[in-house]
XYZ file of C-alpha atoms in Angstrom:
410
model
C 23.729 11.058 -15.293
C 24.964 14.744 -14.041
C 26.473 15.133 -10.470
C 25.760 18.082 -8.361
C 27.926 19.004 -5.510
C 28.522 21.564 -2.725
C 32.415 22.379 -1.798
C 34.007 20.898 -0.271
C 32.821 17.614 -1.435
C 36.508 15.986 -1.427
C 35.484 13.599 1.256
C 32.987 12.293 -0.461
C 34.590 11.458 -3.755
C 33.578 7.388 -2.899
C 30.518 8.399 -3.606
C 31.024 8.594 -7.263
C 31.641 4.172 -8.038
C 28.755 3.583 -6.520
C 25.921 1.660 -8.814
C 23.645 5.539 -9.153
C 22.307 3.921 -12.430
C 20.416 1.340 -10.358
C 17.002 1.944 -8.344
C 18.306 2.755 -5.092
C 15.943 -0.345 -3.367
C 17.763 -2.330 -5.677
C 21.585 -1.609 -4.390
C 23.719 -4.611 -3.024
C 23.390 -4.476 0.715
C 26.946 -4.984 0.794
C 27.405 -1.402 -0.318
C 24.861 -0.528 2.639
C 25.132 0.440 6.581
C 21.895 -0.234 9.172
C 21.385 2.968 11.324
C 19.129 1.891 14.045
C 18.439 5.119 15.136
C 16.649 6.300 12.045
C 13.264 7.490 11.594
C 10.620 6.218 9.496
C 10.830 7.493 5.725
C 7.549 7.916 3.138
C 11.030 7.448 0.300
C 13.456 5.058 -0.029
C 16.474 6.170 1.683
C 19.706 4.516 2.122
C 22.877 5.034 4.261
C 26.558 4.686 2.814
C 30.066 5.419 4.006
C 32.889 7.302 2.579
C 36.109 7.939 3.910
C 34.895 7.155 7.394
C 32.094 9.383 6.830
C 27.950 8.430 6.987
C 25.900 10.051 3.884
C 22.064 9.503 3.905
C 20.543 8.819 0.323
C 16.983 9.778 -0.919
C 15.044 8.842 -4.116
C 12.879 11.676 -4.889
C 11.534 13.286 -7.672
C 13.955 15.671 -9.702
C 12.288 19.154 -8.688
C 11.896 18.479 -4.827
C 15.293 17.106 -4.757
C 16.619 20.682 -6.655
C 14.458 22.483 -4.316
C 15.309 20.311 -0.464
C 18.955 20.720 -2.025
C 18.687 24.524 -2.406
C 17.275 25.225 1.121
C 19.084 22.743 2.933
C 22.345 24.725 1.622
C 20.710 27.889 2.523
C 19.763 26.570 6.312
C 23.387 25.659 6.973
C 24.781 28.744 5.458
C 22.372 30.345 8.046
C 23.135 28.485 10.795
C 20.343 26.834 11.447
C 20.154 23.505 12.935
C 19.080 21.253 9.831
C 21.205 18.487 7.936
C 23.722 19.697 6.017
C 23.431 18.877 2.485
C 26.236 17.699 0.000
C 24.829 16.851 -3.180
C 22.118 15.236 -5.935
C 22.396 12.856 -8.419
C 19.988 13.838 -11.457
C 18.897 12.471 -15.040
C 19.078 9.058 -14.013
C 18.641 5.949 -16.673
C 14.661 5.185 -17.503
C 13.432 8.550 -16.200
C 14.319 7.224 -12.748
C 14.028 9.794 -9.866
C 16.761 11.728 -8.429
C 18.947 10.881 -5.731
C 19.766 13.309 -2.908
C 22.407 13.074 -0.730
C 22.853 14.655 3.085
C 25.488 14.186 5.778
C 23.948 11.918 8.510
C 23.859 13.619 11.645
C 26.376 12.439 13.708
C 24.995 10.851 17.186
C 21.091 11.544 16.048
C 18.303 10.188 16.496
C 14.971 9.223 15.907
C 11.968 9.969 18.322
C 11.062 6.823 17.718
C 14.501 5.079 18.007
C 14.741 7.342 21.792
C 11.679 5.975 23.378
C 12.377 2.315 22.261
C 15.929 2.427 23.375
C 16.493 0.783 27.267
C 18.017 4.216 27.986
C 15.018 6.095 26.851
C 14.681 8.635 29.825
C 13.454 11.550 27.445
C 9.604 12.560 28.271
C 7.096 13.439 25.106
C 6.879 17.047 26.471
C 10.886 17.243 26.328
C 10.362 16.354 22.640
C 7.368 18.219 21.905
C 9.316 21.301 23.559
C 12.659 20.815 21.393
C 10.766 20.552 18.274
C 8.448 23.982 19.273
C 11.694 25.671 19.958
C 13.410 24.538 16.172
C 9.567 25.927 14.998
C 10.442 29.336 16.538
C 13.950 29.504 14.925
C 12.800 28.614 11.615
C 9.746 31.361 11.912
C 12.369 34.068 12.993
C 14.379 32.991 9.694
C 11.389 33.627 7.570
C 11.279 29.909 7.317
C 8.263 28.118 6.687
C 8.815 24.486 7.176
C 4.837 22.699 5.641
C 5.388 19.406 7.176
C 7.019 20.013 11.388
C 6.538 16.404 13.033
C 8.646 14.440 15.240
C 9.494 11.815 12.150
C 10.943 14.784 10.036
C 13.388 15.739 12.891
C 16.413 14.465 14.319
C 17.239 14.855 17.920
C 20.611 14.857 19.386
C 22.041 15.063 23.176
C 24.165 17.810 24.748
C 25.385 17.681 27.891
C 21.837 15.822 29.269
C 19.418 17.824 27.003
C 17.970 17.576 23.475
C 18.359 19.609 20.403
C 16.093 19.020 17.547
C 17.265 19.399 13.675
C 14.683 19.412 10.995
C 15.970 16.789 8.564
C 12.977 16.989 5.280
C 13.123 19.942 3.720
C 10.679 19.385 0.773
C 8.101 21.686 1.602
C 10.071 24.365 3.199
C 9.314 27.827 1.998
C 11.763 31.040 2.420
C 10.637 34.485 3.002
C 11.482 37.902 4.071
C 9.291 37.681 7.383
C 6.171 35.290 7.839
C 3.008 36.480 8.590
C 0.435 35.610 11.787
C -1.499 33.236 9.389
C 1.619 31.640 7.936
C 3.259 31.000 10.928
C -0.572 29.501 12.904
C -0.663 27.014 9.934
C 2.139 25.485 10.864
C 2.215 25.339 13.839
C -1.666 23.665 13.192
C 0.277 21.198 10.529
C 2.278 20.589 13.360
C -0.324 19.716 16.383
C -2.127 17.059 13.786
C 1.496 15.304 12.719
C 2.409 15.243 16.357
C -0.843 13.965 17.569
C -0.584 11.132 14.908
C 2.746 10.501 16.009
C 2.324 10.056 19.261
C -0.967 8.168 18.648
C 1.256 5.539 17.038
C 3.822 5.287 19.653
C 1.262 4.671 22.273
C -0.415 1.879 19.667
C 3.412 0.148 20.204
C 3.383 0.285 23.748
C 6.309 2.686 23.565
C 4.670 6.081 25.036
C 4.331 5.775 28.915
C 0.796 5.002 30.360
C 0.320 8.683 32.002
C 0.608 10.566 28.714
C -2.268 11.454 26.397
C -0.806 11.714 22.697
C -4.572 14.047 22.265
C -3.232 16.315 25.493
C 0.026 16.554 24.414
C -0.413 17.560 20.580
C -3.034 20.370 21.887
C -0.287 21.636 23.865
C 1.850 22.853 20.795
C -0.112 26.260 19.697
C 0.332 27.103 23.706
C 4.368 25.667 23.503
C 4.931 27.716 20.666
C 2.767 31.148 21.703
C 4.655 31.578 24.773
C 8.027 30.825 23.588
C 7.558 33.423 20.137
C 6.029 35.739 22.854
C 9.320 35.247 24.782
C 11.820 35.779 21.957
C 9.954 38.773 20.439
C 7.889 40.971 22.826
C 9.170 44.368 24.065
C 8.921 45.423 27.281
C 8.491 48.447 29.005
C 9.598 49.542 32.637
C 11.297 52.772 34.475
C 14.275 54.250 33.376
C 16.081 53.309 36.864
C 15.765 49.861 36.456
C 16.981 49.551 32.677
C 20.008 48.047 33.307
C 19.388 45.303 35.617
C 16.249 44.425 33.106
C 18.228 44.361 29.888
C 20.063 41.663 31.681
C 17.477 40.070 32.841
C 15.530 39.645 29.480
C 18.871 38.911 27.542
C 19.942 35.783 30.418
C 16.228 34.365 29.940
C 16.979 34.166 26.416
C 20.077 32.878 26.658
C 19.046 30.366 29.359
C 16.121 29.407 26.261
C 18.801 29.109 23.995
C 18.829 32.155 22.096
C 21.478 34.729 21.395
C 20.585 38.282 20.615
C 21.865 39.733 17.554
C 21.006 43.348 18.552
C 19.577 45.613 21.094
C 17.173 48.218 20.823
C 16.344 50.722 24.242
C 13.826 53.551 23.432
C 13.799 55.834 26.396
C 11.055 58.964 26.830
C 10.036 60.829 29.985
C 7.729 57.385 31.010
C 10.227 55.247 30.915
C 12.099 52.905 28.550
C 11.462 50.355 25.736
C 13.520 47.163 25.170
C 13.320 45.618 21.947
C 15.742 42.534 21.144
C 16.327 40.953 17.468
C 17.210 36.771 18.104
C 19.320 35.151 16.119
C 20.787 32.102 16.047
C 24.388 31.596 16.433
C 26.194 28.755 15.176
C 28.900 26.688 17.777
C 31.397 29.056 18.846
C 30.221 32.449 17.222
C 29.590 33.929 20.675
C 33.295 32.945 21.980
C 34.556 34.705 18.786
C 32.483 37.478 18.455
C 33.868 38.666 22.347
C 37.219 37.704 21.414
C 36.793 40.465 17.974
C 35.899 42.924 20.899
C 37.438 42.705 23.514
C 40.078 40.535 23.127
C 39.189 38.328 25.825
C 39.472 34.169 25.157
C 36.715 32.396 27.249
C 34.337 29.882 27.032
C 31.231 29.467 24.867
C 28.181 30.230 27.540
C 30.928 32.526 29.386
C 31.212 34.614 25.941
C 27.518 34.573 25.833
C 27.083 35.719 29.307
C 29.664 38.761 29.074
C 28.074 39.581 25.614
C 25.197 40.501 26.805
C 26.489 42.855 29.889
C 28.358 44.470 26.528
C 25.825 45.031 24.732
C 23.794 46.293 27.758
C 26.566 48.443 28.676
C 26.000 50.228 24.929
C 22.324 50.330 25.452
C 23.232 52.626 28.601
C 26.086 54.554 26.668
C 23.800 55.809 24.096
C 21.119 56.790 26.032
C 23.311 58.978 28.238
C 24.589 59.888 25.901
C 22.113 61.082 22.954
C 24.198 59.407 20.217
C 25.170 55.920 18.851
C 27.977 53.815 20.059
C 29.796 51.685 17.581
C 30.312 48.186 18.712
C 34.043 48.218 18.609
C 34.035 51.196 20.723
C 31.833 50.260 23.412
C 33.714 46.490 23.194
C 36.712 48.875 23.990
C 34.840 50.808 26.941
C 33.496 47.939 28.425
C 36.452 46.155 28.607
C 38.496 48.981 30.212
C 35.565 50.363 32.117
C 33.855 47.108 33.384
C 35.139 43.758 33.165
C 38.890 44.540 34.011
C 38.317 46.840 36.949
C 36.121 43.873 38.644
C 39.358 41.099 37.836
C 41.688 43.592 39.005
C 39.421 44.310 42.378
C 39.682 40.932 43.391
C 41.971 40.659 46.252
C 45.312 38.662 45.581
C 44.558 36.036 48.470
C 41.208 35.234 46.380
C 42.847 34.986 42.944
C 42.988 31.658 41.640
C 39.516 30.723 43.219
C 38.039 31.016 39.686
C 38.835 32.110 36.075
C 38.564 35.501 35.862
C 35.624 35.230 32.550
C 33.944 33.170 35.497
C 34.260 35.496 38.301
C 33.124 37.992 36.311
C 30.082 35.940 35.116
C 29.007 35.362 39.347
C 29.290 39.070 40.188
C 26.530 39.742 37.318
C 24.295 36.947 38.536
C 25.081 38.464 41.779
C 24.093 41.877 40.930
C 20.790 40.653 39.365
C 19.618 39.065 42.936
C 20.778 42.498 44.369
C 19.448 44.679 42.066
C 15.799 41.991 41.920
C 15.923 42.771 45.698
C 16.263 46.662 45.886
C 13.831 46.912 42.998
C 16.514 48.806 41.231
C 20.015 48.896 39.507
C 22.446 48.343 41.801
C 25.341 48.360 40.065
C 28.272 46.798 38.904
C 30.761 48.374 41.892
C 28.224 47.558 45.023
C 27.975 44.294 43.163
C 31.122 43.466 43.372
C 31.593 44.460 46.838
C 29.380 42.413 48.327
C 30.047 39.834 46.396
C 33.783 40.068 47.577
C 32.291 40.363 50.941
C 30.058 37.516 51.006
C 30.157 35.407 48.583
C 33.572 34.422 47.598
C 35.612 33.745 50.556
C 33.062 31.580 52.183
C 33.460 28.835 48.740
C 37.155 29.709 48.558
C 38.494 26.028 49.381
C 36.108 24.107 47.115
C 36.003 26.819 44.139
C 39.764 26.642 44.134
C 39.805 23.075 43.835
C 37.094 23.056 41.172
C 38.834 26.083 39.129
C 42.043 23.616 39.425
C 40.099 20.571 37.843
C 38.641 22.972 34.825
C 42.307 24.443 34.343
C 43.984 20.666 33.949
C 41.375 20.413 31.456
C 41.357 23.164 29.456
């Protein structure tokens, strides 16, 4: 028998005494954990436990196993929300299959396992919508995933919502870019596994009386069409309004759960172009790719937030002036010319009444209502003015106490 195994696999090294020489149906249940909350398998798969760890265990045939083993690595390299795989066990005794082995995803679970459980509160459109959302990721990756259906994802809470992870790999393909027709397929392979799906809930009595599984599954090519058309469009408007617009397209992004890699602003006599490239960030990258330029420690969705006035800010710094900005230099610029000219307006009775990444964050949502109702840019300074004016002394006393509560925690 040959091990293979990704670094670092030190954790795992229990792994190794167990009986890999025996069909995996066949293993003492002793050796065994029950996970209630997994899905429903077409291979035998197992769950184990080493060093206070949960590994997930699949017999399948030698060249899918290479190949789920090779893209799974390459998904989590990438980012992308999928299990993260450590390892296959090949040229087992009697030309047995191999055995491939994944990290269980801590706090997952089934569709199946969410609306059975008495705290199921999770609709089939929140579902449906999580796993058209993983669909557009993949697509943007060049990822082609054959087989998208609720039992071939995991779904996991945070903070009140769902986030899918696709958890069988097997008939994932990898490309430079997918095509229309790649790209309709599955999300067709996807309407007919989801339809199915749901089908079979409702057959249990699980699905609630009011949904149609039929309804529902013809709903994905619409799910999925306006979402892609929402992550890759451009848009066009007038050149006075840019600003104010390159915010508001990067915060409904964001507010999607994107993040936007880069930023592309075409400007001509008729007005300007906005072109964004999506990518998708794993935890934290946002909070450290600020703190690279600017220096500033915040939180995650405030990194997010002040990333995207950044890279705004650049858009406007090239066009005025004719030439390309370099990130680190606009980081630079927008630190000195933007974000610590607001902190430092505040008035000293006011400080305290939020964290100063915070404050910063409300004067842009602030500007966008402004600038939404002049029908034009109105700026960062007139912004901040009124919202000085208006805004923050009248939720002094309760902001304080709140920004108090956030600072005892962290």
């Amino acid at each position: 028998m040959r091990f293979l195994f990704r670094p670092p696999a030190s954790e795992a090294g229990g792994l190794l005494t167990l009986p890999w020489a025996q069909p995996l149906e066949e293993w003492d249940e002793k050796l065994l954990l029950t996970v209630p909350q997994r899905g429903i398998s077409r291979h035998v798969v197992r769950f184990v436990a080493s060093e206070g760890r949960v590994y997930a265990l699949k017999e399948i045939a030698e060249s899918l196993a290479r190949h789920e083993y090779a893209v799974l690595g390459d998904l989590e390299g990438e980012g992308m929300p999928s299990v993260a795989v450590l390892g296959l066990c090949v040229d087992r005794p009697d030309d047995q299959q191999a055995i491939l082995v994944t990290r269980y995803l801590d706090h997952s679970m089934s569709y199946r396992y969410l609306f059975s459980s008495p705290r199921g509160e999770h609709s089939a459109e929140r579902l449906v919508d999580v796993l058209v959302e993983l669909l557009v990721r993949l697509h943007l990756s060049g990822t082609f995933w054959g087989d998208c259906s609720l039992s071939n994802t995991l779904f996991r809470l945070d903070a009140g919502n769902l986030a899918a992870y696709l958890v069988d790999a097997e008939t994932v393909e990898r490309h430079p870019q997918l095509s229309a027709g790649q790209r309709t397929y599955d999300v067709d392979l996807a309407r007919e596994r989801i339809g199915g799906e749901l089908m079979d809930l409702e057959a249990g009595g699980l699905l609630p009386s009011d949904i149609d599984p039929i309804e529902i599954a013809d709903s994905v090519p619409r799910r999925y069409a306006a979402l892609w058309d929402e992550v890759t469009r451009e848009e066009f408007f007038q050149l006075d309004e840019q600003r104010y617009r390159v915010a508001e397209r990067l915060r409904r992004l964001n507010d999607l759960g994107f993040d936007v890699d880069e930023v592309e602003l075409v400007t001509s006599d008729s007005g300007a172009r906005l072109r964004v490239d999506i990518r998708v960030a794993e935890i934290g990258q946002s909070r450290r790719e600020l703190f690279k330029l600017t220096g500033l420690e915040v939180q995650e969705g405030q990194a997010r937030r002040l990333l995207n006035d950044l890279r705004s800010f650049r858009a406007y710094l090239e066009q005025r002036d004719g030439a390309p900005v370099p990130e680190t230099t606009a980081g630079h610029l927008w630190r000195n010319e933007v974000y610590d000219p607001v902190v430092a307006a505040v008035p000293p009775d006011l400080l305290g009444v939020l964290a100063p990444a915070e404050l910063f964050h409300e004067v842009l949502v602030h500007r966008w209502f402004l600038s939404e109702n002049a029908g034009r840019d109105v700026g960062t300074t007139a912004a901040l003015r009124s919202y000085l004016a208006t805004v923050l002394p009248g939720q002094e006393a309760s902001d304080r106490d709140s920004a108090l509560g956030d600072d005892d925690f962290g």
